[in-house]
Short mmCIF file of C-alpha atoms and ligand atoms in Angstrom, two decimals:
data_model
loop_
_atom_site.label_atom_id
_atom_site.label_comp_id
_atom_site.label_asym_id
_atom_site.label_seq_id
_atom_site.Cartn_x
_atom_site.Cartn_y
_atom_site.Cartn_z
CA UNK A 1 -1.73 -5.19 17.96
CA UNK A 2 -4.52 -6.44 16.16
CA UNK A 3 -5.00 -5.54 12.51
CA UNK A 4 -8.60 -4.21 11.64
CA UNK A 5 -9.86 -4.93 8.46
CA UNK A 6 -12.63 -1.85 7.49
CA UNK A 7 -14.62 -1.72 4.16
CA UNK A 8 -15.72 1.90 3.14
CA UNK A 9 -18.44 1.99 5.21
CA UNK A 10 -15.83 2.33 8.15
CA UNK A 11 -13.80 4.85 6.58
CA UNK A 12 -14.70 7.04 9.72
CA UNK A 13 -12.20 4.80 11.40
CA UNK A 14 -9.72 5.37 9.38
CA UNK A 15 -10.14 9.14 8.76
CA UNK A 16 -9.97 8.94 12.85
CA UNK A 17 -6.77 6.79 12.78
CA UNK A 18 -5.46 9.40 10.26
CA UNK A 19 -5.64 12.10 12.53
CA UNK A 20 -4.39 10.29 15.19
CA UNK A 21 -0.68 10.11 13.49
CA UNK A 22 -1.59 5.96 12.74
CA UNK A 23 -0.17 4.19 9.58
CA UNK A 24 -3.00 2.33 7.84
CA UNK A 25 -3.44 0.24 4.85
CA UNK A 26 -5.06 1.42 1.92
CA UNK A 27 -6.19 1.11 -1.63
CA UNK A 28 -5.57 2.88 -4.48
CA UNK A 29 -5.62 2.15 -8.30
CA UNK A 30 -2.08 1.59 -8.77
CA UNK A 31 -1.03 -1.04 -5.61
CA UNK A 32 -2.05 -0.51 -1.75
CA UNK A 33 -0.53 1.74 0.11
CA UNK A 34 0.57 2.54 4.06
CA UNK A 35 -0.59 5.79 4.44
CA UNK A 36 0.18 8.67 7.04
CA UNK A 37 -0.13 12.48 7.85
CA UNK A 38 2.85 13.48 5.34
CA UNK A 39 3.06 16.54 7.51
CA UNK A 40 3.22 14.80 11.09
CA UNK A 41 6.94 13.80 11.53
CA UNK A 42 5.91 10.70 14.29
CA UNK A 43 3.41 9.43 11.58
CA UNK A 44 5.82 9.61 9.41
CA UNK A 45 8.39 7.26 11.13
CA UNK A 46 6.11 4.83 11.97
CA UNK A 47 6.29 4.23 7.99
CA UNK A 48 9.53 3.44 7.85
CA UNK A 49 9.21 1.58 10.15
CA UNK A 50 6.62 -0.51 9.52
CA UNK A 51 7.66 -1.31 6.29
CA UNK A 52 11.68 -1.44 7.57
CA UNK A 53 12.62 0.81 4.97
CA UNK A 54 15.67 2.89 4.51
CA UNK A 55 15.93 6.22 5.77
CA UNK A 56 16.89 8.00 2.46
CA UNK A 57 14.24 6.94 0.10
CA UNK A 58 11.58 9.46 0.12
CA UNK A 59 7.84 9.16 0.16
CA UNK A 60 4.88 10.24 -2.30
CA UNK A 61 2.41 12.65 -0.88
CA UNK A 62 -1.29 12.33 -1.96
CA UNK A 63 -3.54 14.79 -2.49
CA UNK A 64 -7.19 15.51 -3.33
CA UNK A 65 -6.68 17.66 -5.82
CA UNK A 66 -3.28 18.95 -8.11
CA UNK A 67 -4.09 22.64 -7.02
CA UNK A 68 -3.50 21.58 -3.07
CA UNK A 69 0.09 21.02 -4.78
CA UNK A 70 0.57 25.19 -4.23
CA UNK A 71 0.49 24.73 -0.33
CA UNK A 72 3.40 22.21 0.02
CA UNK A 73 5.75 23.18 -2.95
CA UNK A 74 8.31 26.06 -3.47
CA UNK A 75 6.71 26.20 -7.11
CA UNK A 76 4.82 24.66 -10.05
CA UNK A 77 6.50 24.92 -13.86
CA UNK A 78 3.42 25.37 -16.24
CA UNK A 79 4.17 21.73 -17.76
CA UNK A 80 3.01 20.55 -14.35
CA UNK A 81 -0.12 22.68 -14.39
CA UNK A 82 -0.60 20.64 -18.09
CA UNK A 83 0.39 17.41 -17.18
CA UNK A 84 -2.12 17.47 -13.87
CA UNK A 85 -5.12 18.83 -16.50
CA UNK A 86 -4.30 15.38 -18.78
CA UNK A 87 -3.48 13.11 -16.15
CA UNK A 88 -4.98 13.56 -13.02
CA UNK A 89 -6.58 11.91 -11.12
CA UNK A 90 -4.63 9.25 -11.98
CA UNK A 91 -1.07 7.14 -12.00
CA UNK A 92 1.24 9.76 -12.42
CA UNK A 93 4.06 11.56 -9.43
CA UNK A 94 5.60 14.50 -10.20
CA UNK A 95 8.58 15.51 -8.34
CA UNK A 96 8.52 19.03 -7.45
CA UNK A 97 10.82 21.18 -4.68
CA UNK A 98 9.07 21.20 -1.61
CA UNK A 99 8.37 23.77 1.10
CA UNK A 100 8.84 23.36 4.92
CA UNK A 101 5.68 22.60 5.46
CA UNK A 102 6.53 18.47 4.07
CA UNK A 103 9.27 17.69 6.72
CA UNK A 104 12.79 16.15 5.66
CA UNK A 105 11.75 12.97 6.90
CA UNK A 106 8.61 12.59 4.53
CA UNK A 107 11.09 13.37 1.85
CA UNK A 108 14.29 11.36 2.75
CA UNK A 109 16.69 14.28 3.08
CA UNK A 110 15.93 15.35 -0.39
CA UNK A 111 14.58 19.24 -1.17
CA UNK A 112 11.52 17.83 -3.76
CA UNK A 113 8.47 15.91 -3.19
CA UNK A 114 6.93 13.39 -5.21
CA UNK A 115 3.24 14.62 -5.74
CA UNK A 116 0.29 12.64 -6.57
CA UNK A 117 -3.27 12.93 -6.97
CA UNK A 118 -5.13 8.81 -6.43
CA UNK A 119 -8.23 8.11 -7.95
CA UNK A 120 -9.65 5.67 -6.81
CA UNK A 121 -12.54 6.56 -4.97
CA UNK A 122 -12.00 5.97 -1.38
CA UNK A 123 -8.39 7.74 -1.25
CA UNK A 124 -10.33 10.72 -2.55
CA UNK A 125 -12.49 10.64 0.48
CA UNK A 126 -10.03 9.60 2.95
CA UNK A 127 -7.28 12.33 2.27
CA UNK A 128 -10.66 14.76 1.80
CA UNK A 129 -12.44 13.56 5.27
CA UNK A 130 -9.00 13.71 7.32
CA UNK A 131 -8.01 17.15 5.21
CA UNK A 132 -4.19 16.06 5.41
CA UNK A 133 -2.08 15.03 2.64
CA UNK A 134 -1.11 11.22 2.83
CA UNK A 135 2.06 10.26 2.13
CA UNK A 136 2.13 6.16 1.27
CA UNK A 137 4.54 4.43 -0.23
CA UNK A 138 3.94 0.85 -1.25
CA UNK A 139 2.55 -1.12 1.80
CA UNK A 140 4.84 -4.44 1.09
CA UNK A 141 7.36 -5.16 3.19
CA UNK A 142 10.94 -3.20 1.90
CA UNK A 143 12.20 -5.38 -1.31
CA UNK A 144 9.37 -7.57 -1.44
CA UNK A 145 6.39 -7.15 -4.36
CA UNK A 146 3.84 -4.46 -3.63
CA UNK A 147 0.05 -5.29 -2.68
CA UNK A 148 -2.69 -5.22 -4.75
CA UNK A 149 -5.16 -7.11 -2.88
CA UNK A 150 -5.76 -5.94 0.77
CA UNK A 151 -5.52 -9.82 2.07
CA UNK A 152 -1.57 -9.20 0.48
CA UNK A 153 -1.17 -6.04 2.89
CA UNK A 154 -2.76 -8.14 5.78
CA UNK A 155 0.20 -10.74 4.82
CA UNK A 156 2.73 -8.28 5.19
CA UNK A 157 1.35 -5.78 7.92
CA UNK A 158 -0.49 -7.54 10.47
CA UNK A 159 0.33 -7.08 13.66
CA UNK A 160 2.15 -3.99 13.00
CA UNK A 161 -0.41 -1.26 11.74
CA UNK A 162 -3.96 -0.81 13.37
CA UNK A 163 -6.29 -1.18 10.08
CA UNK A 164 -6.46 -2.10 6.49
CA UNK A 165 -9.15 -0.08 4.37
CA UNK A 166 -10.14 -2.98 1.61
CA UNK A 167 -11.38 -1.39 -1.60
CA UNK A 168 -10.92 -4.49 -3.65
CA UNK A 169 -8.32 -5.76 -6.20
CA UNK A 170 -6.09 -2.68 -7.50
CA UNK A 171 -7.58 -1.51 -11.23
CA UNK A 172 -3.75 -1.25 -12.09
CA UNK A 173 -1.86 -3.29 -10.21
CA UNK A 174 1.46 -1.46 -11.12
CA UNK A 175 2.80 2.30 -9.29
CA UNK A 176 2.62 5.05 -10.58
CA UNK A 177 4.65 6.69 -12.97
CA UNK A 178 7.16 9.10 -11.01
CA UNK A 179 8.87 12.00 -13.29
CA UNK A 180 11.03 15.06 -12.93
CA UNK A 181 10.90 18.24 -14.22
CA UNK A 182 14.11 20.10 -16.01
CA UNK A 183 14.88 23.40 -17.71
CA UNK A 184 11.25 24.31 -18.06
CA UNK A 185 9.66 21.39 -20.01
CA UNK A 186 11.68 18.40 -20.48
CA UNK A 187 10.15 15.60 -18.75
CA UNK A 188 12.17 12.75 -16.99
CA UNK A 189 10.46 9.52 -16.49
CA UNK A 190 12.40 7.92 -12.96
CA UNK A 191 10.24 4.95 -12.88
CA UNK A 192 7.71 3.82 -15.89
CA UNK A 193 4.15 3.21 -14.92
CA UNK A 194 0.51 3.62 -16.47
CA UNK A 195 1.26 6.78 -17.83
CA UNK A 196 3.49 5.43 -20.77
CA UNK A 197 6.12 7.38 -22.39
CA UNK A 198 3.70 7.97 -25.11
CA UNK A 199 0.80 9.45 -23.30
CA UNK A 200 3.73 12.13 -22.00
CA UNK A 201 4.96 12.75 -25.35
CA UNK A 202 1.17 14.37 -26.15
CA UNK A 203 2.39 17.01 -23.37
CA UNK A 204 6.03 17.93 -24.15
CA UNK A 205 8.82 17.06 -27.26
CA UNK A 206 11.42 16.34 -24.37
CA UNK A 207 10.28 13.11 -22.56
CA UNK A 208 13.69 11.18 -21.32
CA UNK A 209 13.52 8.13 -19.33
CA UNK A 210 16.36 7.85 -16.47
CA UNK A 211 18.82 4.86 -17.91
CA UNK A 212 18.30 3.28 -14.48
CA UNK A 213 14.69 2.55 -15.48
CA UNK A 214 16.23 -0.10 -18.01
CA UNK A 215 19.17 -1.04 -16.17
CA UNK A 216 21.02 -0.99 -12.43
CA UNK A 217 23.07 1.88 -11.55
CA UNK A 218 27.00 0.94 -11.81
CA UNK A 219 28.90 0.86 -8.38
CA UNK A 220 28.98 4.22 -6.72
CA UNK A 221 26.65 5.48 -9.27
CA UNK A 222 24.45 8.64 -7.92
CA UNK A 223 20.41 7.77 -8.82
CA UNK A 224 18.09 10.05 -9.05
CA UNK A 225 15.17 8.34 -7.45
CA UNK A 226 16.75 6.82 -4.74
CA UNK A 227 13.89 3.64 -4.96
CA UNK A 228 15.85 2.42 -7.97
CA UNK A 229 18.94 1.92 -6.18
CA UNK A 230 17.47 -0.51 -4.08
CA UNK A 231 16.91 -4.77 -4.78
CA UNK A 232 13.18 -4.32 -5.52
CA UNK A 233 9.84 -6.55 -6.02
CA UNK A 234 11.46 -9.57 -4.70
CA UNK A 235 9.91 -12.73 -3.84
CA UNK A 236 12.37 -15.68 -2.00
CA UNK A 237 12.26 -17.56 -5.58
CA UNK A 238 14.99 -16.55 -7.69
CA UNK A 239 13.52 -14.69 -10.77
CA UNK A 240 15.56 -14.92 -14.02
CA UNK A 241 14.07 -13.43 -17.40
CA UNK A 242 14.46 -14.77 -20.76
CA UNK A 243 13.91 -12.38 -23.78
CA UNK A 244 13.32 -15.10 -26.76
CA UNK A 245 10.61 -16.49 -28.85
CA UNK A 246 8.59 -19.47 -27.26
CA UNK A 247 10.62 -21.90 -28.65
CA UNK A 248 13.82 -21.01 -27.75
CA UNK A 249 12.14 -20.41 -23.96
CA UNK A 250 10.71 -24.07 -23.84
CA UNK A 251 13.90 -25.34 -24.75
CA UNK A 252 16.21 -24.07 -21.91
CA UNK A 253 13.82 -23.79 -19.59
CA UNK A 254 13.74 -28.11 -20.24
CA UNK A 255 17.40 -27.84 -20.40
CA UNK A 256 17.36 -26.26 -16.88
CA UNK A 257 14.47 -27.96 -15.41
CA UNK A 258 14.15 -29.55 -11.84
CA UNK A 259 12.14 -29.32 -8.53
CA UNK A 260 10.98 -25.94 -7.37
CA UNK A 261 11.41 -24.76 -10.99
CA UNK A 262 8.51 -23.02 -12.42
CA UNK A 263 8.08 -20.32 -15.59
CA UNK A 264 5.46 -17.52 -15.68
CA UNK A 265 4.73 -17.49 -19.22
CA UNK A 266 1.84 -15.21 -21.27
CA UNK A 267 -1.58 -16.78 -21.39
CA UNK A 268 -1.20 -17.78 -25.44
CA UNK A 269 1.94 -19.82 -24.90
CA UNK A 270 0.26 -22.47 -21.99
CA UNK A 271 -1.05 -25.08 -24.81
CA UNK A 272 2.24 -26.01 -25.92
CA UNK A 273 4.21 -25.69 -22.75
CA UNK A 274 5.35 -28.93 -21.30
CA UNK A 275 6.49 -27.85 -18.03
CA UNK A 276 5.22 -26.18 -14.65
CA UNK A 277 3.95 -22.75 -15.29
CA UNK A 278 1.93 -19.77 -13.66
CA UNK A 279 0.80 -17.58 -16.29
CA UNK A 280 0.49 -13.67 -16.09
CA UNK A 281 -1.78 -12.22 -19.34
CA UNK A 282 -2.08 -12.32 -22.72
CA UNK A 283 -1.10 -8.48 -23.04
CA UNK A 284 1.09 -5.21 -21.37
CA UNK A 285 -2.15 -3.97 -19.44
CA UNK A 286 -2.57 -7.64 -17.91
CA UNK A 287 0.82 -8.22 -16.95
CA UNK A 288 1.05 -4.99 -15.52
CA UNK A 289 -2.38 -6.04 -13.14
CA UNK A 290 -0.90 -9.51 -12.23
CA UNK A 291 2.67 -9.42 -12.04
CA UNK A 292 3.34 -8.69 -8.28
CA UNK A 293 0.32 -11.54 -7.79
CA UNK A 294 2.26 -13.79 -9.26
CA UNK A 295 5.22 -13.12 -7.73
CA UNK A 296 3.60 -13.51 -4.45
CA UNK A 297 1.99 -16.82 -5.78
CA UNK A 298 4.93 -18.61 -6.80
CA UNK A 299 6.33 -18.30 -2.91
CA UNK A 300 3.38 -20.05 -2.17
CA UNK A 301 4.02 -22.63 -4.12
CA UNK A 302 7.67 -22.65 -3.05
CA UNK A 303 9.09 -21.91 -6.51
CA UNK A 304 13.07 -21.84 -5.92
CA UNK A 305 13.76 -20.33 -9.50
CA UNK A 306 11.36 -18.90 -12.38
CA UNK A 307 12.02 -18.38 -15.80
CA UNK A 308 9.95 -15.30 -16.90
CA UNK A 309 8.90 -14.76 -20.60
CA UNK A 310 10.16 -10.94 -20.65
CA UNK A 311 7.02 -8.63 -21.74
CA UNK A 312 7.92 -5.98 -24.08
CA UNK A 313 9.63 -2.48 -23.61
CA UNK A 314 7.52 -0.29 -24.64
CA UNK A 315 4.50 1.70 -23.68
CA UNK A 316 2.79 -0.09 -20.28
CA UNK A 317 5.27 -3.16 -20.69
CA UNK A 318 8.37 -0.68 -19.93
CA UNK A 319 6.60 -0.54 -16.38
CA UNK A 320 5.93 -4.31 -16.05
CA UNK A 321 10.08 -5.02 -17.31
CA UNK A 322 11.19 -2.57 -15.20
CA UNK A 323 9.76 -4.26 -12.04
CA UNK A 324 10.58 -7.47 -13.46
CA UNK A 325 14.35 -7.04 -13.73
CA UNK A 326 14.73 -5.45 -10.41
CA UNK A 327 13.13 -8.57 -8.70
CA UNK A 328 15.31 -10.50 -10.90
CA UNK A 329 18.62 -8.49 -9.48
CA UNK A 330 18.83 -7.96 -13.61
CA UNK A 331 19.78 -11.53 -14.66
CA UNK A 332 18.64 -11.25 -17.78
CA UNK A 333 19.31 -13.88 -20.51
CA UNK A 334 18.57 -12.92 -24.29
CA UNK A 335 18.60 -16.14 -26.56
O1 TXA B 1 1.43 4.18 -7.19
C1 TXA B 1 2.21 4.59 -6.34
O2 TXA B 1 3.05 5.49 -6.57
C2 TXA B 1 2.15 3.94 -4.94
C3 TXA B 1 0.77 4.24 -4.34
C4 TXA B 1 0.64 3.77 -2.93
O3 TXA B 1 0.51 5.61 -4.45
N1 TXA B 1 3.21 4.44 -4.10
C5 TXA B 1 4.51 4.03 -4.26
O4 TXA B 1 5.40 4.56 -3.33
O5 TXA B 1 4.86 3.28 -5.13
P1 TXA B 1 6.84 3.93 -3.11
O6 TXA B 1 7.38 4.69 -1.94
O7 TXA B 1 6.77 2.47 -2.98
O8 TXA B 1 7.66 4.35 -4.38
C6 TXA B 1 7.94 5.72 -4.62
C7 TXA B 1 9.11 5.85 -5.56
C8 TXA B 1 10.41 5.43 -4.90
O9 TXA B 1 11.19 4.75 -5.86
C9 TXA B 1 11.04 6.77 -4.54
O10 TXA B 1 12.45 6.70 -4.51
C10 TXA B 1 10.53 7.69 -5.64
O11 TXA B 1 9.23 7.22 -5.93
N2 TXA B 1 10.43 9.07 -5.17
C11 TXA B 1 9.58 9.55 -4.23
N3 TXA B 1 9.83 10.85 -3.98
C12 TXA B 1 10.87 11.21 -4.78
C13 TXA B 1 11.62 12.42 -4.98
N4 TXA B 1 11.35 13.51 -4.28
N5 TXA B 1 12.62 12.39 -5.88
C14 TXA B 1 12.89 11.28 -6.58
N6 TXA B 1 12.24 10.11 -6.44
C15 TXA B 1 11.24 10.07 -5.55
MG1 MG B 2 7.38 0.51 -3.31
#
């Protein structure tokens, strides 16, 4: 199979492809995704498969619009009503039960469905033109770093899905935010994204986020996004993360230096650094757009182990740590 590549003036391809029960590639703000008829159980499978992804963890269905929400959900607590108002279109999932009318498959054997409303432009008129909802998860490979770039899909995919819709460099470049719902308005963040803890706080007192969003789940441990039990974000190069000053970072980074080793460092700290870097922003928002670029960059350049200067914990850097210490299988060092 040959992989089209279509810019928006082609979407009628796609929207054809769509209805068709095809997997294609295609943007939104957050990363690309591989997007299918959520409802079409054949479409569906070719997902999983194209990605080789495990059977169990479940898929995020786009929509047009939050209200669509009422056609393939059992039911909608107010606080998702609010949250929708504040925050969408945009970078958030909300994990809802789901009706019969999203098969199991779509939803990996689970009873809820991750919802979410894209913004960017031409997911709005693709999910709109083909009137299905799309479910997409990332479009990388399974356990490597998600696209953000369409050339990174056609890396990963070609061959294997008919087209690749190319809107351009993701505005984000990190997923979205995924939460749960409990006892009426407690919010439950399962994996950090745009939407920071902060900007959820402005809708309910009860924001918690899941202790696997810091950390790996212990041996037997059940998760509750089933994504985060999985090695994630992974390039071949072994990623290790160092959470110290600069100084301290230099030093064993010199102290463990050798061919194939390489550090991703902020954009400040590359006038004094003596040794082979890539660098990945000067703040959260930045790292957050070029992280999985990177990543992607430094198997180019055959890294065999990075030291990463860890970003911080809070607000959009929770998001950009989180990836960062899955594709590190959390080896974390603290100096
Ligand atoms: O920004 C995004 O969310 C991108 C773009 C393409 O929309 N999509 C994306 O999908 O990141 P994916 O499949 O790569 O990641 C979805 C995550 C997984 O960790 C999955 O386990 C979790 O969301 N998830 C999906 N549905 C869920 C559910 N019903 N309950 C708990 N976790 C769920
Ligand atoms: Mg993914």
């Amino acid at each position: 199979m040959e992989t089209m590549l279509l810019d928006e003036n082609k979407l009628d391809i796609a929207v054809e492809l769509i209805k068709r029960g095809e997997v294609i590639g295609i943007p939104t703000e957050t990363v690309y995704g591989l997007g299918a008829d959520a409802s079409d159980e054949n479409a569906v499978r070719k997902i999983f498969q194209a990605k080789g992804r495990p059977a169990d963890n479940p898929l995020i269905v786009h929509l047009a619009d939050f209200a669509e929400a009422e056609k393939y959900t059992e039911s909608i607590p107010d606080i998702a009503w609010r949250l929708s108002e504040k925050f969408m279109p945009g970078a958030l999932t909300i994990v809802l039960p789901k009706n019969n009318r999203i098969p199991l498959i779509t939803s990996g054997g689970l009873d809820t469905v991750g919802i979410r409303v894209p913004a960017h432009p031409i997911m709005q008129r693709l999910i709109e033109l083909s009137g299905k909802p799309i479910s997409a998860p990332s479009a990388n490979k399974s356990g490597y770093p998600s696209p953000t770039t369409a050339q990174h899909v056609m890396r990963d995919m070609s061959g294997i899905i008919p087209a690749i819709i190319d809107g351009g460099e993701c505005q984000y470049g990190v997923e979205s935010t995924v939460i749960s719902i409990e006892n009426g308005d407690t919010i439950r963040i399962l994996r950090p994204g745009f939407i920071t803890p902060e900007m959820l706080g402005t809708v309910s007192d009860n924001v918690i986020v899941d202790k696997a969003v810091l950390a790996g789940l212990e041996t037997g441990e059940k998760a509750s996004s089933p994504g985060m039990k999985y090695k994630h974000y992974s390039p071949s190069a072994d990623i290790v993360i160092i959470e110290s000053d600069l100084e301290k970072f230099t030093e064993y980074v010199g102290g463990h230096y050798g061919e194939g080793v390489y550090s991703l460092i902020f954009d400040d700290d590359t006038e004094k650094f003596p040794y082979r870097y890539m660098s990945y922003g000067k703040d959260s928002q930045e790292q957050a757009k070029q992280i999985f670029r990177r990543l992607r960059e430094l198997d180019d350049c055959q890294a065999v182990r990075v030291y990463v200067r860890s970003p911080e914990k809070s607000g959009i850097g929770l998001a950009v740590y989180n990836r960062l210490i899955r594709s590190a299988g959390f080896e974390v060092i603290r100096l």
